[in-house]
Amino acid sequence: MPSFPLIPLGELLTYAPDPHGVEPDGEYPIAGIYGFGRGMIQRAAVAGREIAATQLFRIRAGQFVYSRLKSFEGAYAIVSPEVDGYFVSNEFPTFDLHCEQLEPGFLGWYFKQDRVWRQLASDGKGIGARRERLHPRRLLDHAIPLPPIEQQRRIIAKLDGVALQLKTMRRAADAARAELNAAMEAAFRRVIGGVSRIAIGDVAPILRRPVELESNGVYAELGVRSFGKGLFKKPDLIGGELTWQKLFRIHCGDIVFSNIKAWEGAFAVAKPEHHGKVGSHRYLTCVVDTKRATPNYLWYFLQSEQGLAQVQAASPGSADRNRTLNQKKLAAIRVPLPSLDAQLWFDGLQQKAGAVQSGQVEVAAELDHLIPALMQQAFR
């Protein structure tokens, strides 16, 4: 594809503020801009008496607008029809397009590129990432590659078409994921139906394996993600650099709990690649009696609505960081215990479901790269 002439936005846009005084008895629907090129935010109307500013600015569909404060993270947009006539503050410079030269959709897609945000942010004024402001003059000095208007329309049609297809595919994937999860829940209800419950401490007691630290020792540390998202590798620790910290060994098959985040699902089953690594004193390990239960079965129950409710009840406290998992209450959690064969059968279902979901994640990752690749080709 040939390169197109670079034209400063000052030749394609006109700064077009539309100020309106704020009346105490007036109603003002407020618009905002999502970061990362995700379009406009539609907010409810606010009474004038509740607005500190004495002046707001009306925006119109098809205009270009950005946030001075959030430009560094992609808060640029073409004003969409649903916020036509809404108001913004003076932190949202607004521009009319010279539509005989520049299609709104073309400019909208151009500003979805993170390389453009970075380029403009490099000359932003302010201290710290959250305080950078992009002055309109700097924006208008920025030059964009500008193909003929008909070619702009073809580029828009192509990108819009691909975006619609991706949206449809993601919706289908979400629906399939929801259906798969519902099938797993139904299978689990069948497995636990009518079975007796025991304290989890009877089948998976807490066992901690203290590590004797050596000054020159290197210790591979693990952490646990919330919402059932598994274990992750943390930076290695050097024994001689540790002062008050205590470390505990983790073995494959352990159920590893964060004792401050278990209430939001921060616990996972250690896999073979985690064997022998360590966790801090903030982590508890339950060792499963594999003649009676499987780690993955117990994990699934604890992540379920009824299981997680018990974990939360075992984590007293009101503030987020103060909800610490009580060891005695953890050991007392009641779990349904079907036959080992039934648990193994359900583990097989979990494995198959996990393979399907992993495949979906890989496909989604590939799709996430498609639009940026097309934009790079279109706007070079």
Short mmCIF file of C-alpha atoms in Angstrom, two decimals:
data_model
loop_
_atom_site.label_atom_id
_atom_site.label_comp_id
_atom_site.label_asym_id
_atom_site.label_seq_id
_atom_site.Cartn_x
_atom_site.Cartn_y
_atom_site.Cartn_z
CA MET A 1 0.00 0.00 0.00
CA PRO A 2 1.45 3.43 -0.91
CA SER A 3 2.24 5.97 1.81
CA PHE A 4 -0.10 8.95 1.97
CA PRO A 5 0.80 12.62 2.44
CA LEU A 6 1.09 13.77 6.04
CA ILE A 7 -1.35 16.60 6.74
CA PRO A 8 -1.40 18.56 10.03
CA LEU A 9 -4.70 18.27 11.86
CA GLY A 10 -4.77 22.06 11.96
CA GLU A 11 -5.63 21.92 8.24
CA LEU A 12 -8.40 19.38 8.81
CA LEU A 13 -10.00 20.47 12.09
CA THR A 14 -11.36 23.72 13.49
CA TYR A 15 -11.46 24.32 17.22
CA ALA A 16 -15.17 24.73 17.93
CA PRO A 17 -16.07 25.29 21.60
CA ASP A 18 -19.79 25.92 22.21
CA PRO A 19 -19.97 27.45 25.70
CA HIS A 20 -23.19 27.63 27.72
CA GLY A 21 -23.62 29.26 31.10
CA VAL A 22 -24.83 26.90 33.81
CA GLU A 23 -28.26 27.85 35.16
CA PRO A 24 -29.17 26.55 38.64
CA ASP A 25 -32.57 25.33 37.43
CA GLY A 26 -31.20 23.79 34.23
CA GLU A 27 -30.58 20.10 33.46
CA TYR A 28 -27.32 19.15 31.75
CA PRO A 29 -26.71 15.65 30.32
CA ILE A 30 -22.99 15.00 30.70
CA ALA A 31 -20.71 13.11 28.32
CA GLY A 32 -17.29 11.64 28.89
CA ILE A 33 -14.72 9.63 26.93
CA TYR A 34 -13.53 6.12 27.65
CA GLY A 35 -9.81 5.48 27.58
CA PHE A 36 -8.04 3.27 25.05
CA GLY A 37 -10.08 4.45 22.05
CA ARG A 38 -13.35 2.95 23.29
CA GLY A 39 -15.66 5.85 22.44
CA MET A 40 -18.05 8.11 24.33
CA ILE A 41 -19.56 7.77 27.80
CA GLN A 42 -23.23 8.66 28.16
CA ARG A 43 -24.08 9.96 31.64
CA ALA A 44 -27.34 11.08 33.23
CA ALA A 45 -28.41 14.71 33.36
CA VAL A 46 -27.16 16.77 36.30
CA ALA A 47 -29.00 19.71 37.82
CA GLY A 48 -27.24 23.02 37.34
CA ARG A 49 -27.23 23.71 41.09
CA GLU A 50 -25.10 20.58 41.56
CA ILE A 51 -22.42 21.67 39.05
CA ALA A 52 -19.47 23.63 40.41
CA ALA A 53 -18.47 25.05 37.01
CA THR A 54 -20.13 28.22 35.74
CA GLN A 55 -19.80 27.12 32.12
CA LEU A 56 -20.16 23.88 30.14
CA PHE A 57 -19.63 23.12 26.46
CA ARG A 58 -22.16 21.48 24.16
CA ILE A 59 -20.95 18.80 21.76
CA ARG A 60 -22.50 17.61 18.51
CA ALA A 61 -22.47 14.26 16.70
CA GLY A 62 -19.59 13.97 14.24
CA GLN A 63 -17.28 16.34 16.08
CA PHE A 64 -13.88 15.24 17.37
CA VAL A 65 -13.26 15.53 21.11
CA TYR A 66 -10.57 14.44 23.53
CA SER A 67 -9.78 14.60 27.24
CA ARG A 68 -6.81 16.79 28.12
CA LEU A 69 -6.29 14.75 31.29
CA LYS A 70 -6.57 11.27 29.77
CA SER A 71 -5.21 11.77 26.27
CA PHE A 72 -2.13 9.74 27.20
CA GLU A 73 -4.35 6.66 27.59
CA GLY A 74 -6.38 7.08 24.43
CA ALA A 75 -9.32 9.27 25.51
CA TYR A 76 -10.07 10.48 21.97
CA ALA A 77 -13.37 10.01 20.16
CA ILE A 78 -15.76 11.06 17.44
CA VAL A 79 -18.93 12.30 19.15
CA SER A 80 -21.51 9.55 18.66
CA PRO A 81 -25.22 10.22 17.94
CA GLU A 82 -26.36 9.05 21.38
CA VAL A 83 -24.51 11.95 23.06
CA ASP A 84 -25.44 14.61 20.50
CA GLY A 85 -26.25 17.78 22.43
CA TYR A 86 -24.64 16.60 25.67
CA PHE A 87 -22.23 18.74 27.66
CA VAL A 88 -18.57 18.47 28.65
CA SER A 89 -16.24 20.58 30.76
CA ASN A 90 -13.43 22.76 29.49
CA GLU A 91 -11.12 19.76 29.86
CA PHE A 92 -12.63 18.34 26.65
CA PRO A 93 -11.54 20.40 23.61
CA THR A 94 -13.94 19.93 20.70
CA PHE A 95 -13.36 20.32 16.97
CA ASP A 96 -15.35 20.45 13.75
CA LEU A 97 -14.02 18.33 10.88
CA HIS A 98 -13.47 19.56 7.34
CA CYS A 99 -15.58 16.72 6.02
CA GLU A 100 -14.74 17.37 2.39
CA GLN A 101 -11.20 16.26 3.27
CA LEU A 102 -11.58 14.02 6.31
CA GLU A 103 -14.17 11.39 7.20
CA PRO A 104 -15.08 11.26 10.92
CA GLY A 105 -14.80 7.47 10.92
CA PHE A 106 -11.29 7.63 9.49
CA LEU A 107 -10.12 9.99 12.23
CA GLY A 108 -11.91 7.90 14.84
CA TRP A 109 -10.03 4.77 13.78
CA TYR A 110 -6.73 6.65 13.55
CA PHE A 111 -7.01 7.65 17.21
CA LYS A 112 -7.56 4.07 18.35
CA GLN A 113 -3.82 3.46 17.88
CA ASP A 114 -1.73 3.44 21.04
CA ARG A 115 1.35 4.59 19.11
CA VAL A 116 -0.51 7.84 18.33
CA TRP A 117 -1.36 8.41 22.01
CA ARG A 118 2.27 7.83 22.96
CA GLN A 119 3.52 10.20 20.30
CA LEU A 120 1.21 12.99 21.42
CA ALA A 121 1.83 12.31 25.12
CA SER A 122 5.57 12.68 24.66
CA ASP A 123 5.09 16.44 24.49
CA GLY A 124 2.28 16.62 27.06
CA LYS A 125 2.71 19.07 29.95
CA GLY A 126 2.31 18.05 33.57
CA ILE A 127 3.87 16.01 36.35
CA GLY A 128 3.19 12.29 36.43
CA ALA A 129 1.18 10.12 34.10
CA ARG A 130 -2.18 11.05 35.65
CA ARG A 131 -1.64 14.80 35.32
CA GLU A 132 -0.50 15.16 31.74
CA ARG A 133 -2.48 17.60 29.64
CA LEU A 134 -2.43 17.81 25.86
CA HIS A 135 -2.88 21.36 24.59
CA PRO A 136 -5.07 21.80 21.48
CA ARG A 137 -2.18 23.50 19.67
CA ARG A 138 -0.08 20.37 20.08
CA LEU A 139 -2.91 18.25 18.74
CA LEU A 140 -3.41 20.51 15.71
CA ASP A 141 0.31 20.35 14.91
CA HIS A 142 0.11 16.55 14.72
CA ALA A 143 0.18 15.30 11.11
CA ILE A 144 -1.76 12.26 9.93
CA PRO A 145 -1.46 10.20 6.73
CA LEU A 146 -4.41 11.30 4.59
CA PRO A 147 -5.61 9.21 1.64
CA PRO A 148 -8.26 10.50 -0.80
CA ILE A 149 -11.75 10.67 0.68
CA GLU A 150 -13.01 7.62 -1.23
CA GLN A 151 -10.11 5.54 0.01
CA GLN A 152 -10.80 6.75 3.55
CA ARG A 153 -14.33 5.38 3.18
CA ARG A 154 -13.03 2.03 1.98
CA ILE A 155 -10.67 1.84 4.96
CA ILE A 156 -13.53 2.69 7.33
CA ALA A 157 -15.77 0.05 5.76
CA LYS A 158 -13.06 -2.60 6.08
CA LEU A 159 -12.24 -1.81 9.72
CA ASP A 160 -15.91 -1.45 10.69
CA GLY A 161 -16.70 -4.76 9.02
CA VAL A 162 -13.90 -6.63 10.78
CA ALA A 163 -14.81 -5.02 14.11
CA LEU A 164 -18.42 -6.15 13.71
CA GLN A 165 -17.33 -9.69 12.87
CA LEU A 166 -15.05 -9.79 15.92
CA LYS A 167 -17.85 -8.49 18.14
CA THR A 168 -20.16 -11.21 16.83
CA MET A 169 -17.50 -13.87 17.40
CA ARG A 170 -16.83 -12.67 20.95
CA ARG A 171 -20.52 -12.73 21.77
CA ALA A 172 -20.74 -16.28 20.44
CA ALA A 173 -17.69 -17.26 22.51
CA ASP A 174 -19.21 -15.68 25.62
CA ALA A 175 -22.45 -17.56 25.04
CA ALA A 176 -20.56 -20.84 24.55
CA ARG A 177 -18.55 -20.20 27.72
CA ALA A 178 -21.72 -19.50 29.70
CA GLU A 179 -23.32 -22.68 28.33
CA LEU A 180 -20.23 -24.71 29.22
CA ASN A 181 -20.16 -23.29 32.75
CA ALA A 182 -23.86 -24.05 33.17
CA ALA A 183 -23.28 -27.64 32.03
CA MET A 184 -20.42 -28.00 34.52
CA GLU A 185 -22.59 -26.65 37.33
CA ALA A 186 -25.39 -29.07 36.43
CA ALA A 187 -22.94 -32.00 36.40
CA PHE A 188 -21.54 -30.92 39.75
CA ARG A 189 -25.02 -30.78 41.30
CA ARG A 190 -25.59 -34.35 40.15
CA VAL A 191 -22.28 -35.47 41.64
CA ILE A 192 -22.95 -33.96 45.08
CA GLY A 193 -26.67 -34.69 45.23
CA GLY A 194 -27.58 -36.52 48.42
CA VAL A 195 -24.01 -37.07 49.63
CA SER A 196 -22.88 -36.39 53.19
CA ARG A 197 -20.70 -33.43 54.11
CA ILE A 198 -17.57 -33.40 56.21
CA ALA A 199 -15.17 -30.75 57.50
CA ILE A 200 -12.56 -30.02 54.86
CA GLY A 201 -9.91 -30.31 57.57
CA ASP A 202 -10.71 -34.03 57.79
CA VAL A 203 -9.81 -34.64 54.16
CA ALA A 204 -7.44 -31.73 53.38
CA PRO A 205 -5.78 -30.52 56.59
CA ILE A 206 -3.63 -27.43 56.71
CA LEU A 207 0.05 -28.36 56.53
CA ARG A 208 2.87 -25.84 56.40
CA ARG A 209 6.43 -26.75 55.43
CA PRO A 210 8.78 -24.11 56.88
CA VAL A 211 11.87 -23.33 54.83
CA GLU A 212 15.20 -22.93 56.60
CA LEU A 213 16.66 -19.90 54.90
CA GLU A 214 20.27 -19.79 53.74
CA SER A 215 21.90 -16.44 53.17
CA ASN A 216 22.96 -17.32 49.61
CA GLY A 217 19.82 -19.31 48.83
CA VAL A 218 17.53 -18.37 45.93
CA TYR A 219 13.84 -19.06 46.46
CA ALA A 220 11.27 -19.15 43.67
CA GLU A 221 8.17 -17.48 45.13
CA LEU A 222 4.55 -18.00 44.09
CA GLY A 223 1.45 -15.87 44.47
CA VAL A 224 -2.25 -16.59 43.95
CA ARG A 225 -4.55 -14.58 41.70
CA SER A 226 -8.05 -13.71 42.85
CA PHE A 227 -11.24 -15.04 41.24
CA GLY A 228 -9.90 -18.55 40.78
CA LYS A 229 -7.29 -17.53 38.21
CA GLY A 230 -4.47 -19.70 39.49
CA LEU A 231 -0.94 -19.40 40.79
CA PHE A 232 1.68 -17.10 39.32
CA LYS A 233 5.45 -16.76 39.56
CA LYS A 234 6.80 -13.86 41.59
CA PRO A 235 10.39 -12.55 41.52
CA ASP A 236 12.93 -14.83 43.17
CA LEU A 237 13.89 -14.10 46.76
CA ILE A 238 17.45 -14.08 48.12
CA GLY A 239 17.79 -15.56 51.59
CA GLY A 240 20.30 -12.96 52.76
CA GLU A 241 17.96 -10.11 51.80
CA LEU A 242 15.06 -11.37 53.91
CA THR A 243 14.59 -10.03 57.42
CA TRP A 244 11.31 -10.89 59.12
CA GLN A 245 9.74 -12.89 56.29
CA LYS A 246 9.06 -16.59 56.65
CA LEU A 247 8.75 -18.91 53.67
CA PHE A 248 6.88 -22.19 53.29
CA ARG A 249 7.35 -24.91 50.69
CA ILE A 250 4.56 -25.71 48.20
CA HIS A 251 4.06 -29.17 46.70
CA CYS A 252 2.13 -30.32 43.65
CA GLY A 253 -1.50 -31.00 44.57
CA ASP A 254 -1.62 -28.55 47.48
CA ILE A 255 -4.59 -26.22 47.65
CA VAL A 256 -2.87 -22.88 48.20
CA PHE A 257 -4.84 -20.06 49.86
CA SER A 258 -4.00 -16.39 50.16
CA ASN A 259 -5.03 -15.69 53.72
CA ILE A 260 -5.94 -12.08 52.91
CA LYS A 261 -7.65 -12.59 49.55
CA ALA A 262 -9.22 -16.04 49.82
CA TRP A 263 -12.60 -14.37 50.32
CA GLU A 264 -12.50 -13.28 46.66
CA GLY A 265 -11.36 -16.62 45.29
CA ALA A 266 -7.59 -16.30 45.71
CA PHE A 267 -6.82 -19.99 46.07
CA ALA A 268 -5.59 -22.58 43.58
CA VAL A 269 -4.29 -26.11 43.14
CA ALA A 270 -0.51 -26.31 42.75
CA LYS A 271 0.53 -27.94 39.47
CA PRO A 272 3.71 -29.93 38.75
CA GLU A 273 5.53 -26.78 37.65
CA HIS A 274 4.87 -25.23 41.07
CA HIS A 275 6.32 -28.14 43.06
CA GLY A 276 9.11 -27.11 45.43
CA LYS A 277 8.54 -23.38 45.09
CA VAL A 278 7.70 -21.23 48.09
CA GLY A 279 4.99 -18.96 49.43
CA SER A 280 5.21 -16.33 52.13
CA HIS A 281 3.57 -16.53 55.54
CA ARG A 282 0.52 -15.00 53.84
CA TYR A 283 -0.23 -18.34 52.16
CA LEU A 284 -1.78 -21.47 53.63
CA THR A 285 -1.48 -24.94 52.10
CA CYS A 286 -4.02 -27.72 52.49
CA VAL A 287 -2.76 -31.21 51.67
CA VAL A 288 -5.46 -33.48 50.26
CA ASP A 289 -5.85 -37.12 51.27
CA THR A 290 -5.96 -38.45 47.71
CA LYS A 291 -7.47 -41.76 48.83
CA ARG A 292 -10.63 -39.86 49.72
CA ALA A 293 -10.70 -36.71 47.61
CA THR A 294 -9.09 -34.92 44.68
CA PRO A 295 -7.64 -31.40 44.90
CA ASN A 296 -9.45 -30.21 41.77
CA TYR A 297 -12.82 -31.43 43.01
CA LEU A 298 -12.38 -29.62 46.34
CA TRP A 299 -11.17 -26.49 44.55
CA TYR A 300 -14.24 -26.47 42.31
CA PHE A 301 -16.58 -26.74 45.30
CA LEU A 302 -14.78 -23.96 47.18
CA GLN A 303 -14.99 -21.70 44.11
CA SER A 304 -18.72 -22.41 43.73
CA GLU A 305 -21.29 -20.03 45.16
CA GLN A 306 -21.97 -22.15 48.23
CA GLY A 307 -18.30 -22.99 48.78
CA LEU A 308 -17.05 -19.42 48.40
CA ALA A 309 -19.75 -18.23 50.82
CA GLN A 310 -18.17 -20.47 53.46
CA VAL A 311 -14.67 -19.19 52.63
CA GLN A 312 -15.95 -15.63 53.03
CA ALA A 313 -17.58 -16.51 56.35
CA ALA A 314 -14.21 -17.92 57.44
CA SER A 315 -12.56 -14.58 56.55
CA PRO A 316 -13.92 -12.14 59.16
CA GLY A 317 -13.47 -8.41 58.89
CA SER A 318 -15.09 -5.50 57.10
CA ALA A 319 -12.32 -3.73 55.21
CA ASP A 320 -10.82 -5.29 52.09
CA ARG A 321 -7.27 -5.77 53.39
CA ASN A 322 -8.41 -6.82 56.86
CA ARG A 323 -10.39 -9.90 55.78
CA THR A 324 -7.95 -12.55 56.96
CA LEU A 325 -8.74 -16.24 56.53
CA ASN A 326 -9.04 -17.90 59.93
CA GLN A 327 -7.29 -21.28 59.95
CA LYS A 328 -9.74 -22.95 62.33
CA LYS A 329 -12.72 -21.69 60.37
CA LEU A 330 -11.11 -22.82 57.11
CA ALA A 331 -10.65 -26.33 58.50
CA ALA A 332 -14.30 -26.37 59.59
CA ILE A 333 -15.75 -25.61 56.14
CA ARG A 334 -18.25 -28.33 55.22
CA VAL A 335 -17.73 -29.98 51.84
CA PRO A 336 -19.83 -32.65 50.11
CA LEU A 337 -17.78 -35.81 49.64
CA PRO A 338 -19.03 -38.18 46.93
CA SER A 339 -17.15 -41.34 45.98
CA LEU A 340 -13.61 -40.97 44.70
CA ASP A 341 -14.72 -42.37 41.33
CA ALA A 342 -17.37 -39.65 41.06
CA GLN A 343 -14.80 -36.99 41.89
CA LEU A 344 -12.38 -38.35 39.29
CA TRP A 345 -15.16 -38.37 36.69
CA PHE A 346 -15.89 -34.72 37.44
CA ASP A 347 -12.18 -33.89 37.29
CA GLY A 348 -12.19 -35.32 33.77
CA LEU A 349 -15.01 -32.95 32.85
CA GLN A 350 -13.07 -30.05 34.34
CA GLN A 351 -10.04 -30.99 32.26
CA LYS A 352 -12.07 -31.09 29.04
CA ALA A 353 -13.79 -27.81 29.86
CA GLY A 354 -10.42 -26.24 30.65
CA ALA A 355 -9.04 -27.34 27.28
CA VAL A 356 -12.00 -25.74 25.51
CA GLN A 357 -11.60 -22.51 27.45
CA SER A 358 -7.84 -22.44 26.83
CA GLY A 359 -8.53 -22.76 23.12
CA GLN A 360 -10.98 -19.88 23.32
CA VAL A 361 -8.39 -17.75 25.11
CA GLU A 362 -5.79 -18.47 22.42
CA VAL A 363 -8.24 -17.59 19.65
CA ALA A 364 -9.25 -14.40 21.47
CA ALA A 365 -5.58 -13.41 21.80
CA GLU A 366 -5.09 -13.88 18.06
CA LEU A 367 -8.22 -11.85 17.31
CA ASP A 368 -7.02 -9.06 19.60
CA HIS A 369 -4.02 -8.61 17.30
CA LEU A 370 -6.08 -8.46 14.11
CA ILE A 371 -7.49 -4.92 14.38
CA PRO A 372 -4.12 -3.35 15.40
CA ALA A 373 -2.45 -5.08 12.45
CA LEU A 374 -5.09 -3.76 10.05
CA MET A 375 -4.78 -0.25 11.51
CA GLN A 376 -1.02 -0.32 11.16
CA GLN A 377 -1.44 -1.25 7.51
CA ALA A 378 -4.11 1.40 6.92
CA PHE A 379 -2.36 4.34 8.60
CA ARG A 380 1.26 3.87 7.67
#
